[in-house]
Amino acid sequence: MTKVSMTVNGRAVSAEAEGRTLLVNYLREGLGLTGTHVGCDTSQCGACVVHVDGQAVKSCTVFAQDVAGADVRTIEGMANADGSLSTLQQAFQDHHGLQCGYCTPGMVMSSAALLAENPKPTEAEVRYHLEGNICRCTGYHNIVKAVLAASGQDVTKIAAE
Amino acid sequence: MHNFDFVKPSTIADAAQALSHEGAQALSGGQTLIPTMKQRLAAPATLVSLTAIPEMQGVCLGDGGLHIGAATPHAVVAREAKAHYPALAALAGGIGDPAVRNRGTIGGSLANNDPAACYPSAVLASGATVVTNTRKIAADDYFQGLFSTALHDGEIITSIVFPIPEKAAYVKFDQPASRFALTGVFVAKYAGGVRVAVTGASQDGVFRWKDAEAALSADFSPAAIKGLAMESGTMIHDLHGTQAYRANLVKVLTGRAVAAALA
């Protein structure tokens, strides 16, 4: 075991990790940040997406020791400072962009990464960007709608499905 | 996954030293190796991360063309190669999904040489040079079949040098679940002739379609390959497609790649 330190959601943290400890396990078991989910554990589903130095990554497919010292952001760090939902999170609620909620942390983190680099994406760009995030409830339609709404675009003409 | 010691050297020399020990394995972005280790298909005693070595990062023009550090993630290649070699940048931007592209690296892809990976086709079609810590390997000598390369144990790919073509395009027919190429074709036109490399189709991994190269070197148009037929005997056969289906895809995608290169 090695003590691994990094910054998570703006806070300096450290916890013990083996070589094989995945970032997602470091976050969930080492730090108790269980908002990041393990869906498939094979880097297909995207439920475990977090940001490492501003880049979206699948935390089930990164070793904690490989990102020692990095600046990590998880779903727990997405709300506003006063605890209210961020614009993107609120849009997921307003547009029913979730049902069971299992994929939602990853959807929010991937969408936030998209909006950081492309503040007004087209519907096609949103769908392309979310290819690595799988949702078995919503059929994606309302997730895409939520991301478009969060980017400030008018979604009233997009029918609910 | 079996446990291992993790080391993260900051120089190529230190990485080579760490990899000289029994049971040591290089780790680049880990987007294939980590799932493989979870399946216990690989169980290294030591993992040597190559992602903290500054000289193995980045994209720049230099002698012989575009130099790409072997530990450069796909997303960076997609962004930074765009002005110099757009077909290569587009290929990098179509690998996996955005999160995978932020971790996976060109060197990792080439060292693994998955028969359905995208990068090997770009390297082979470009006649690129694979630069390691000890030598330079021509693309034509580098790829040696499924998951096999000319690399020796412990040898580290440090960069890849791509001669920049006059025209080029990569067209990939996605396997939608894995996002690997069910078949992908990279066509590159140089002053000295056209090179065509095919991934995802052959049981022997990436290969050059030399009949198409000859036809396209004489006439760089989709019509030039109309009379050709791809031999199906060495094609992959699986639940996603038969040998004949893949052989046909090679021809169709080659035509589309030529059309895209001309567009």
GROMACS .gro file of C-alpha atoms in nm:
model
  424
    1MET     CA    1   0.000   0.000   0.000
    2THR     CA    2   0.113   0.349  -0.084
    3LYS     CA    3  -0.031   0.677   0.033
    4VAL     CA    4  -0.174   0.848  -0.277
    5SER     CA    5  -0.252   1.220  -0.264
    6MET     CA    6  -0.448   1.430  -0.509
    7THR     CA    7  -0.693   1.717  -0.517
    8VAL     CA    8  -1.056   1.610  -0.535
    9ASN     CA    9  -1.328   1.870  -0.579
   10GLY     CA   10  -1.084   2.139  -0.468
   11ARG     CA   11  -0.982   1.960  -0.148
   12ALA     CA   12  -0.638   1.807  -0.087
   13VAL     CA   13  -0.697   1.440  -0.003
   14SER     CA   14  -0.493   1.130   0.053
   15ALA     CA   15  -0.571   0.764   0.103
   16GLU     CA   16  -0.395   0.430   0.085
   17ALA     CA   17  -0.391   0.254  -0.252
   18GLU     CA   18  -0.238  -0.063  -0.392
   19GLY     CA   19  -0.090  -0.068  -0.741
   20ARG     CA   20  -0.411  -0.222  -0.871
   21THR     CA   21  -0.643   0.026  -0.696
   22LEU     CA   22  -0.853   0.190  -0.965
   23LEU     CA   23  -0.933   0.558  -0.941
   24VAL     CA   24  -1.303   0.475  -0.898
   25ASN     CA   25  -1.227   0.252  -0.596
   26TYR     CA   26  -0.993   0.513  -0.452
   27LEU     CA   27  -1.277   0.767  -0.472
   28ARG     CA   28  -1.553   0.540  -0.347
   29GLU     CA   29  -1.376   0.330  -0.085
   30GLY     CA   30  -1.077   0.546   0.001
   31LEU     CA   31  -1.258   0.878   0.018
   32GLY     CA   32  -1.621   0.771   0.060
   33LEU     CA   33  -1.726   0.960  -0.253
   34THR     CA   34  -1.982   0.710  -0.376
   35GLY     CA   35  -2.148   0.939  -0.630
   36THR     CA   36  -1.917   0.800  -0.899
   37HIS     CA   37  -2.066   0.466  -1.002
   38VAL     CA   38  -1.920   0.144  -1.134
   39GLY     CA   39  -2.152   0.020  -1.407
   40CYS     CA   40  -1.977  -0.226  -1.633
   41ASP     CA   41  -1.620  -0.214  -1.499
   42THR     CA   42  -1.503  -0.272  -1.858
   43SER     CA   43  -1.482   0.094  -1.973
   44GLN     CA   44  -1.790   0.063  -2.192
   45CYS     CA   45  -2.070   0.229  -1.996
   46GLY     CA   46  -1.931   0.561  -1.868
   47ALA     CA   47  -2.110   0.560  -1.528
   48CYS     CA   48  -1.768   0.615  -1.367
   49VAL     CA   49  -1.664   0.923  -1.569
   50VAL     CA   50  -1.481   1.189  -1.366
   51HIS     CA   51  -1.256   1.475  -1.471
   52VAL     CA   52  -0.878   1.443  -1.428
   53ASP     CA   53  -0.705   1.775  -1.486
   54GLY     CA   54  -1.016   1.890  -1.671
   55GLN     CA   55  -1.038   1.585  -1.899
   56ALA     CA   56  -1.324   1.334  -1.881
   57VAL     CA   57  -1.190   0.984  -1.812
   58LYS     CA   58  -1.337   0.650  -1.715
   59SER     CA   59  -1.223   0.611  -1.357
   60CYS     CA   60  -1.267   0.232  -1.371
   61THR     CA   61  -0.987   0.225  -1.628
   62VAL     CA   62  -0.728   0.446  -1.459
   63PHE     CA   63  -0.504   0.345  -1.170
   64ALA     CA   64  -0.517   0.577  -0.869
   65GLN     CA   65  -0.137   0.583  -0.848
   66ASP     CA   66  -0.116   0.694  -1.213
   67VAL     CA   67  -0.308   1.014  -1.133
   68ALA     CA   68  -0.140   1.095  -0.801
   69GLY     CA   69  -0.114   1.472  -0.771
   70ALA     CA   70  -0.388   1.536  -1.027
   71ASP     CA   71  -0.683   1.769  -0.994
   72VAL     CA   72  -0.991   1.546  -0.995
   73ARG     CA   73  -1.354   1.649  -1.010
   74THR     CA   74  -1.642   1.416  -0.937
   75ILE     CA   75  -2.019   1.449  -0.936
   76GLU     CA   76  -1.995   1.560  -0.571
   77GLY     CA   77  -1.812   1.868  -0.693
   78MET     CA   78  -2.068   1.972  -0.953
   79ALA     CA   79  -2.329   2.150  -0.741
   80ASN     CA   80  -2.309   2.525  -0.681
   81ALA     CA   81  -2.125   2.650  -0.372
   82ASP     CA   82  -2.456   2.700  -0.186
   83GLY     CA   83  -2.552   2.338  -0.249
   84SER     CA   84  -2.810   2.412  -0.517
   85LEU     CA   85  -2.793   2.215  -0.842
   86SER     CA   86  -2.572   2.349  -1.119
   87THR     CA   87  -2.738   2.460  -1.443
   88LEU     CA   88  -2.653   2.127  -1.604
   89GLN     CA   89  -2.779   1.919  -1.312
   90GLN     CA   90  -3.097   2.127  -1.294
   91ALA     CA   91  -3.152   2.073  -1.667
   92PHE     CA   92  -3.134   1.694  -1.616
   93GLN     CA   93  -3.407   1.730  -1.352
   94ASP     CA   94  -3.621   1.974  -1.552
   95HIS     CA   95  -3.613   1.764  -1.870
   96HIS     CA   96  -3.639   1.425  -1.703
   97GLY     CA   97  -3.291   1.327  -1.823
   98LEU     CA   98  -3.281   1.035  -1.583
   99GLN     CA   99  -3.497   0.757  -1.453
  100CYS     CA  100  -3.306   0.515  -1.231
  101GLY     CA  101  -3.017   0.758  -1.204
  102TYR     CA  102  -2.740   0.501  -1.220
  103CYS     CA  103  -2.574   0.646  -1.530
  104THR     CA  104  -2.642   1.007  -1.432
  105PRO     CA  105  -2.313   1.093  -1.259
  106GLY     CA  106  -2.123   0.986  -1.570
  107MET     CA  107  -2.370   1.157  -1.802
  108VAL     CA  108  -2.334   1.483  -1.610
  109MET     CA  109  -1.952   1.464  -1.603
  110SER     CA  110  -1.925   1.380  -1.975
  111SER     CA  111  -2.176   1.652  -2.064
  112ALA     CA  112  -1.993   1.907  -1.850
  113ALA     CA  113  -1.669   1.822  -2.033
  114LEU     CA  114  -1.845   1.871  -2.367
  115LEU     CA  115  -1.991   2.208  -2.268
  116ALA     CA  116  -1.652   2.325  -2.139
  117GLU     CA  117  -1.499   2.274  -2.482
  118ASN     CA  118  -1.808   2.337  -2.696
  119PRO     CA  119  -2.054   2.570  -2.517
  120LYS     CA  120  -2.327   2.549  -2.786
  121PRO     CA  121  -2.319   2.198  -2.928
  122THR     CA  122  -2.563   2.074  -3.188
  123GLU     CA  123  -2.787   1.778  -3.109
  124ALA     CA  124  -2.562   1.558  -3.326
  125GLU     CA  125  -2.253   1.676  -3.137
  126VAL     CA  126  -2.416   1.595  -2.803
  127ARG     CA  127  -2.511   1.248  -2.921
  128TYR     CA  128  -2.163   1.185  -3.061
  129HIS     CA  129  -1.996   1.306  -2.743
  130LEU     CA  130  -2.211   1.082  -2.523
  131GLU     CA  131  -2.135   0.767  -2.725
  132GLY     CA  132  -1.933   0.630  -2.435
  133ASN     CA  133  -2.212   0.678  -2.180
  134ILE     CA  134  -2.480   0.413  -2.177
  135CYS     CA  135  -2.829   0.463  -2.031
  136ARG     CA  136  -3.075   0.175  -2.019
  137CYS     CA  137  -3.377   0.382  -1.908
  138THR     CA  138  -3.426   0.701  -2.098
  139GLY     CA  139  -3.352   0.619  -2.460
  140TYR     CA  140  -3.114   0.919  -2.443
  141HIS     CA  141  -3.363   1.165  -2.585
  142ASN     CA  142  -3.421   1.361  -2.267
  143ILE     CA  143  -3.054   1.348  -2.173
  144VAL     CA  144  -2.966   1.514  -2.504
  145LYS     CA  145  -3.245   1.763  -2.450
  146ALA     CA  146  -3.114   1.845  -2.100
  147VAL     CA  147  -2.763   1.909  -2.229
  148LEU     CA  148  -2.893   2.133  -2.507
  149ALA     CA  149  -3.108   2.322  -2.255
  150ALA     CA  150  -2.812   2.361  -2.018
  151SER     CA  151  -2.618   2.518  -2.306
  152GLY     CA  152  -2.885   2.789  -2.322
  153GLN     CA  153  -3.050   2.664  -2.639
  154ASP     CA  154  -3.425   2.660  -2.688
  155VAL     CA  155  -3.552   2.304  -2.659
  156THR     CA  156  -3.925   2.375  -2.652
  157LYS     CA  157  -3.958   2.246  -3.009
  158ILE     CA  158  -3.793   1.913  -2.925
  159ALA     CA  159  -4.081   1.682  -2.838
  160ALA     CA  160  -4.057   1.464  -2.532
  161GLU     CA  161  -4.035   1.096  -2.620
  162MET     CA  162  -0.687  -0.824  -1.090
  163HIS     CA  163  -0.358  -0.945  -0.943
  164ASN     CA  164  -0.163  -0.681  -0.760
  165PHE     CA  165   0.161  -0.531  -0.892
  166ASP     CA  166   0.417  -0.265  -0.815
  167PHE     CA  167   0.355   0.064  -0.988
  168VAL     CA  168   0.636   0.291  -1.103
  169LYS     CA  169   0.618   0.613  -1.299
  170PRO     CA  170   0.957   0.721  -1.434
  171SER     CA  171   1.011   1.066  -1.583
  172THR     CA  172   1.279   0.975  -1.838
  173ILE     CA  173   1.301   0.718  -2.116
  174ALA     CA  174   1.626   0.584  -1.968
  175ASP     CA  175   1.463   0.520  -1.630
  176ALA     CA  176   1.164   0.357  -1.801
  177ALA     CA  177   1.393   0.128  -2.001
  178GLN     CA  178   1.578   0.036  -1.682
  179ALA     CA  179   1.249  -0.043  -1.502
  180LEU     CA  180   1.128  -0.251  -1.798
  181SER     CA  181   1.446  -0.460  -1.804
  182HIS     CA  182   1.331  -0.647  -1.493
  183GLU     CA  183   1.150  -0.980  -1.513
  184GLY     CA  184   0.771  -0.939  -1.513
  185ALA     CA  185   0.774  -0.568  -1.592
  186GLN     CA  186   0.520  -0.434  -1.839
  187ALA     CA  187   0.479  -0.089  -1.993
  188LEU     CA  188   0.155   0.097  -1.923
  189SER     CA  189   0.053   0.382  -2.147
  190GLY     CA  190  -0.311   0.498  -2.140
  191GLY     CA  191  -0.423   0.156  -2.018
  192GLN     CA  192  -0.749   0.154  -2.211
  193THR     CA  193  -0.678  -0.198  -2.334
  194LEU     CA  194  -0.426  -0.321  -2.079
  195ILE     CA  195  -0.636  -0.244  -1.770
  196PRO     CA  196  -0.944  -0.438  -1.896
  197THR     CA  197  -0.704  -0.718  -1.996
  198MET     CA  198  -0.559  -0.726  -1.645
  199LYS     CA  199  -0.909  -0.731  -1.493
  200GLN     CA  200  -0.972  -1.047  -1.695
  201ARG     CA  201  -0.641  -1.184  -1.561
  202LEU     CA  202  -0.520  -1.225  -1.918
  203ALA     CA  203  -0.219  -1.019  -1.811
  204ALA     CA  204  -0.063  -1.018  -1.466
  205PRO     CA  205   0.257  -0.814  -1.465
  206ALA     CA  206   0.471  -0.798  -1.151
  207THR     CA  207   0.550  -0.432  -1.218
  208LEU     CA  208   0.371  -0.174  -1.427
  209VAL     CA  209   0.586   0.103  -1.569
  210SER     CA  210   0.372   0.405  -1.655
  211LEU     CA  211   0.502   0.595  -1.959
  212THR     CA  212   0.269   0.892  -1.922
  213ALA     CA  213   0.498   1.121  -1.721
  214ILE     CA  214   0.787   1.138  -1.971
  215PRO     CA  215   0.778   1.485  -2.130
  216GLU     CA  216   0.971   1.388  -2.447
  217MET     CA  217   0.708   1.122  -2.528
  218GLN     CA  218   0.428   1.382  -2.540
  219GLY     CA  219   0.301   1.611  -2.812
  220VAL     CA  220   0.266   1.670  -3.184
  221CYS     CA  221   0.512   1.874  -3.393
  222LEU     CA  222   0.651   1.908  -3.743
  223GLY     CA  223   1.009   1.791  -3.785
  224ASP     CA  224   1.245   1.598  -4.010
  225GLY     CA  225   1.052   1.350  -4.221
  226GLY     CA  226   0.705   1.481  -4.137
  227LEU     CA  227   0.477   1.494  -3.837
  228HIS     CA  228   0.632   1.369  -3.512
  229ILE     CA  229   0.393   1.237  -3.251
  230GLY     CA  230   0.515   1.144  -2.906
  231ALA     CA  231   0.416   0.787  -2.830
  232ALA     CA  232   0.237   0.877  -2.506
  233THR     CA  233   0.023   1.142  -2.673
  234PRO     CA  234  -0.348   1.072  -2.612
  235HIS     CA  235  -0.582   1.033  -2.909
  236ALA     CA  236  -0.772   1.351  -2.814
  237VAL     CA  237  -0.452   1.556  -2.839
  238VAL     CA  238  -0.364   1.406  -3.179
  239ALA     CA  239  -0.720   1.479  -3.296
  240ARG     CA  240  -0.673   1.843  -3.200
  241GLU     CA  241  -0.309   1.912  -3.278
  242ALA     CA  242  -0.253   1.709  -3.595
  243LYS     CA  243  -0.555   1.861  -3.767
  244ALA     CA  244  -0.370   2.146  -3.937
  245HIS     CA  245  -0.089   1.918  -4.062
  246TYR     CA  246  -0.243   1.579  -4.136
  247PRO     CA  247  -0.625   1.605  -4.119
  248ALA     CA  248  -0.692   1.239  -4.208
  249LEU     CA  249  -0.475   1.124  -3.918
  250ALA     CA  250  -0.643   1.372  -3.683
  251ALA     CA  251  -0.985   1.249  -3.793
  252LEU     CA  252  -0.884   0.888  -3.731
  253ALA     CA  253  -0.765   0.977  -3.379
  254GLY     CA  254  -1.091   1.164  -3.314
  255GLY     CA  255  -1.295   0.856  -3.404
  256ILE     CA  256  -1.128   0.603  -3.174
  257GLY     CA  257  -1.344   0.469  -2.890
  258ASP     CA  258  -1.529   0.751  -2.716
  259PRO     CA  259  -1.422   1.088  -2.571
  260ALA     CA  260  -1.317   0.953  -2.231
  261VAL     CA  261  -1.115   0.673  -2.392
  262ARG     CA  262  -0.949   0.928  -2.625
  263ASN     CA  263  -0.838   1.132  -2.326
  264ARG     CA  264  -0.636   0.838  -2.189
  265GLY     CA  265  -0.553   0.602  -2.477
  266THR     CA  266  -0.228   0.674  -2.662
  267ILE     CA  267  -0.087   0.615  -3.008
  268GLY     CA  268   0.213   0.426  -2.873
  269GLY     CA  269  -0.007   0.199  -2.665
  270SER     CA  270  -0.224   0.121  -2.965
  271LEU     CA  271   0.077   0.038  -3.181
  272ALA     CA  272   0.251  -0.173  -2.917
  273ASN     CA  273  -0.068  -0.374  -2.870
  274ASN     CA  274  -0.141  -0.404  -3.245
  275ASP     CA  275  -0.501  -0.512  -3.206
  276PRO     CA  276  -0.616  -0.644  -3.546
  277ALA     CA  277  -0.916  -0.408  -3.536
  278ALA     CA  278  -0.740  -0.097  -3.402
  279CYS     CA  279  -0.743   0.219  -3.613
  280TYR     CA  280  -0.387   0.355  -3.574
  281PRO     CA  281  -0.201   0.064  -3.735
  282SER     CA  282  -0.373   0.143  -4.067
  283ALA     CA  283  -0.255   0.506  -4.056
  284VAL     CA  284   0.101   0.406  -3.972
  285LEU     CA  285   0.116   0.144  -4.247
  286ALA     CA  286  -0.057   0.355  -4.513
  287SER     CA  287   0.168   0.651  -4.434
  288GLY     CA  288   0.486   0.444  -4.443
  289ALA     CA  289   0.553   0.596  -4.103
  290THR     CA  290   0.857   0.525  -3.888
  291VAL     CA  291   0.814   0.379  -3.541
  292VAL     CA  292   1.091   0.526  -3.327
  293THR     CA  293   1.192   0.334  -3.015
  294ASN     CA  294   1.448   0.391  -2.742
  295THR     CA  295   1.699   0.186  -2.942
  296ARG     CA  296   1.615   0.212  -3.316
  297LYS     CA  297   1.384   0.321  -3.594
  298ILE     CA  298   1.147   0.065  -3.744
  299ALA     CA  299   0.978   0.110  -4.083
  300ALA     CA  300   0.602   0.051  -4.075
  301ASP     CA  301   0.639  -0.230  -4.331
  302ASP     CA  302   0.865  -0.418  -4.086
  303TYR     CA  303   0.682  -0.327  -3.768
  304PHE     CA  304   0.347  -0.509  -3.792
  305GLN     CA  305   0.390  -0.886  -3.769
  306GLY     CA  306   0.042  -1.030  -3.728
  307LEU     CA  307  -0.223  -1.041  -3.456
  308PHE     CA  308  -0.098  -0.854  -3.148
  309SER     CA  309   0.258  -0.909  -3.279
  310THR     CA  310   0.514  -0.644  -3.360
  311ALA     CA  311   0.886  -0.608  -3.420
  312LEU     CA  312   0.933  -0.473  -3.066
  313HIS     CA  313   1.169  -0.663  -2.838
  314ASP     CA  314   1.084  -0.724  -2.473
  315GLY     CA  315   1.127  -0.401  -2.283
  316GLU     CA  316   1.168  -0.188  -2.596
  317ILE     CA  317   0.973   0.140  -2.574
  318ILE     CA  318   0.809   0.324  -2.863
  319THR     CA  319   0.906   0.686  -2.806
  320SER     CA  320   0.755   0.855  -3.112
  321ILE     CA  321   0.609   0.798  -3.456
  322VAL     CA  322   0.709   0.999  -3.762
  323PHE     CA  323   0.442   1.034  -4.032
  324PRO     CA  324   0.541   1.155  -4.380
  325ILE     CA  325   0.260   1.392  -4.477
  326PRO     CA  326   0.067   1.280  -4.786
  327GLU     CA  327  -0.074   1.497  -5.064
  328LYS     CA  328  -0.417   1.351  -4.999
  329ALA     CA  329  -0.546   1.094  -4.753
  330ALA     CA  330  -0.856   0.965  -4.579
  331TYR     CA  331  -0.957   0.696  -4.332
  332VAL     CA  332  -1.299   0.538  -4.349
  333LYS     CA  333  -1.406   0.309  -4.070
  334PHE     CA  334  -1.707   0.082  -4.057
  335ASP     CA  335  -1.773   0.079  -3.683
  336GLN     CA  336  -1.849  -0.227  -3.481
  337PRO     CA  337  -2.101  -0.030  -3.276
  338ALA     CA  338  -2.061  -0.212  -2.945
  339SER     CA  339  -1.682  -0.197  -2.923
  340ARG     CA  340  -1.631   0.105  -3.151
  341PHE     CA  341  -1.333  -0.077  -3.301
  342ALA     CA  342  -1.323  -0.110  -3.680
  343LEU     CA  343  -1.531  -0.394  -3.818
  344THR     CA  344  -1.319  -0.295  -4.115
  345GLY     CA  345  -1.130   0.028  -4.174
  346VAL     CA  346  -0.930   0.149  -4.473
  347PHE     CA  347  -0.665   0.421  -4.477
  348VAL     CA  348  -0.567   0.556  -4.819
  349ALA     CA  349  -0.269   0.791  -4.855
  350LYS     CA  350  -0.144   0.947  -5.180
  351TYR     CA  351   0.222   1.048  -5.193
  352ALA     CA  352   0.432   1.178  -5.481
  353GLY     CA  353   0.582   0.829  -5.508
  354GLY     CA  354   0.249   0.645  -5.519
  355VAL     CA  355  -0.058   0.549  -5.324
  356ARG     CA  356  -0.061   0.326  -5.015
  357VAL     CA  357  -0.373   0.147  -4.892
  358ALA     CA  358  -0.381  -0.015  -4.546
  359VAL     CA  359  -0.668  -0.222  -4.412
  360THR     CA  360  -0.750  -0.293  -4.047
  361GLY     CA  361  -1.019  -0.504  -3.882
  362ALA     CA  362  -1.053  -0.740  -4.177
  363SER     CA  363  -0.765  -0.987  -4.188
  364GLN     CA  364  -0.681  -1.276  -3.958
  365ASP     CA  365  -0.320  -1.157  -3.986
  366GLY     CA  366  -0.393  -0.801  -3.867
  367VAL     CA  367  -0.333  -0.480  -4.058
  368PHE     CA  368  -0.217  -0.528  -4.420
  369ARG     CA  369  -0.155  -0.337  -4.742
  370TRP     CA  370  -0.386  -0.399  -5.036
  371LYS     CA  371  -0.122  -0.386  -5.306
  372ASP     CA  372  -0.353  -0.441  -5.606
  373ALA     CA  373  -0.548  -0.133  -5.504
  374GLU     CA  374  -0.226   0.061  -5.449
  375ALA     CA  375  -0.113  -0.014  -5.805
  376ALA     CA  376  -0.450   0.078  -5.954
  377LEU     CA  377  -0.479   0.397  -5.750
  378SER     CA  378  -0.120   0.501  -5.821
  379ALA     CA  379  -0.211   0.495  -6.191
  380ASP     CA  380  -0.551   0.661  -6.146
  381PHE     CA  381  -0.647   0.808  -5.809
  382SER     CA  382  -1.023   0.775  -5.838
  383PRO     CA  383  -1.287   0.544  -5.688
  384ALA     CA  384  -1.345   0.400  -6.037
  385ALA     CA  385  -0.986   0.272  -6.052
  386ILE     CA  386  -1.058  -0.016  -5.812
  387LYS     CA  387  -1.392  -0.120  -5.968
  388GLY     CA  388  -1.244  -0.423  -6.143
  389LEU     CA  389  -1.050  -0.547  -5.838
  390ALA     CA  390  -1.164  -0.818  -5.599
  391MET     CA  391  -1.032  -0.867  -5.247
  392GLU     CA  392  -0.941  -1.228  -5.174
  393SER     CA  393  -1.167  -1.342  -4.886
  394GLY     CA  394  -0.974  -1.650  -4.769
  395THR     CA  395  -0.770  -1.467  -4.505
  396MET     CA  396  -1.052  -1.245  -4.380
  397ILE     CA  397  -1.185  -1.264  -4.023
  398HIS     CA  398  -1.510  -1.456  -3.985
  399ASP     CA  399  -1.716  -1.389  -3.673
  400LEU     CA  400  -2.073  -1.318  -3.566
  401HIS     CA  401  -2.043  -0.960  -3.694
  402GLY     CA  402  -1.956  -1.052  -4.052
  403THR     CA  403  -1.854  -1.334  -4.282
  404GLN     CA  404  -1.529  -1.346  -4.478
  405ALA     CA  405  -1.708  -1.246  -4.799
  406TYR     CA  406  -1.879  -0.958  -4.618
  407ARG     CA  407  -1.548  -0.823  -4.491
  408ALA     CA  408  -1.377  -0.869  -4.828
  409ASN     CA  409  -1.655  -0.667  -4.987
  410LEU     CA  410  -1.628  -0.404  -4.713
  411VAL     CA  411  -1.258  -0.360  -4.788
  412LYS     CA  412  -1.336  -0.273  -5.148
  413VAL     CA  413  -1.634  -0.051  -5.066
  414LEU     CA  414  -1.446   0.138  -4.795
  415THR     CA  415  -1.139   0.181  -5.016
  416GLY     CA  416  -1.359   0.349  -5.276
  417ARG     CA  417  -1.515   0.569  -5.010
  418ALA     CA  418  -1.173   0.660  -4.869
  419VAL     CA  419  -1.049   0.764  -5.214
  420ALA     CA  420  -1.363   0.972  -5.266
  421ALA     CA  421  -1.316   1.131  -4.922
  422ALA     CA  422  -0.949   1.204  -4.995
  423LEU     CA  423  -1.050   1.380  -5.317
  424ALA     CA  424  -1.330   1.581  -5.154
   0.00000   0.00000   0.00000
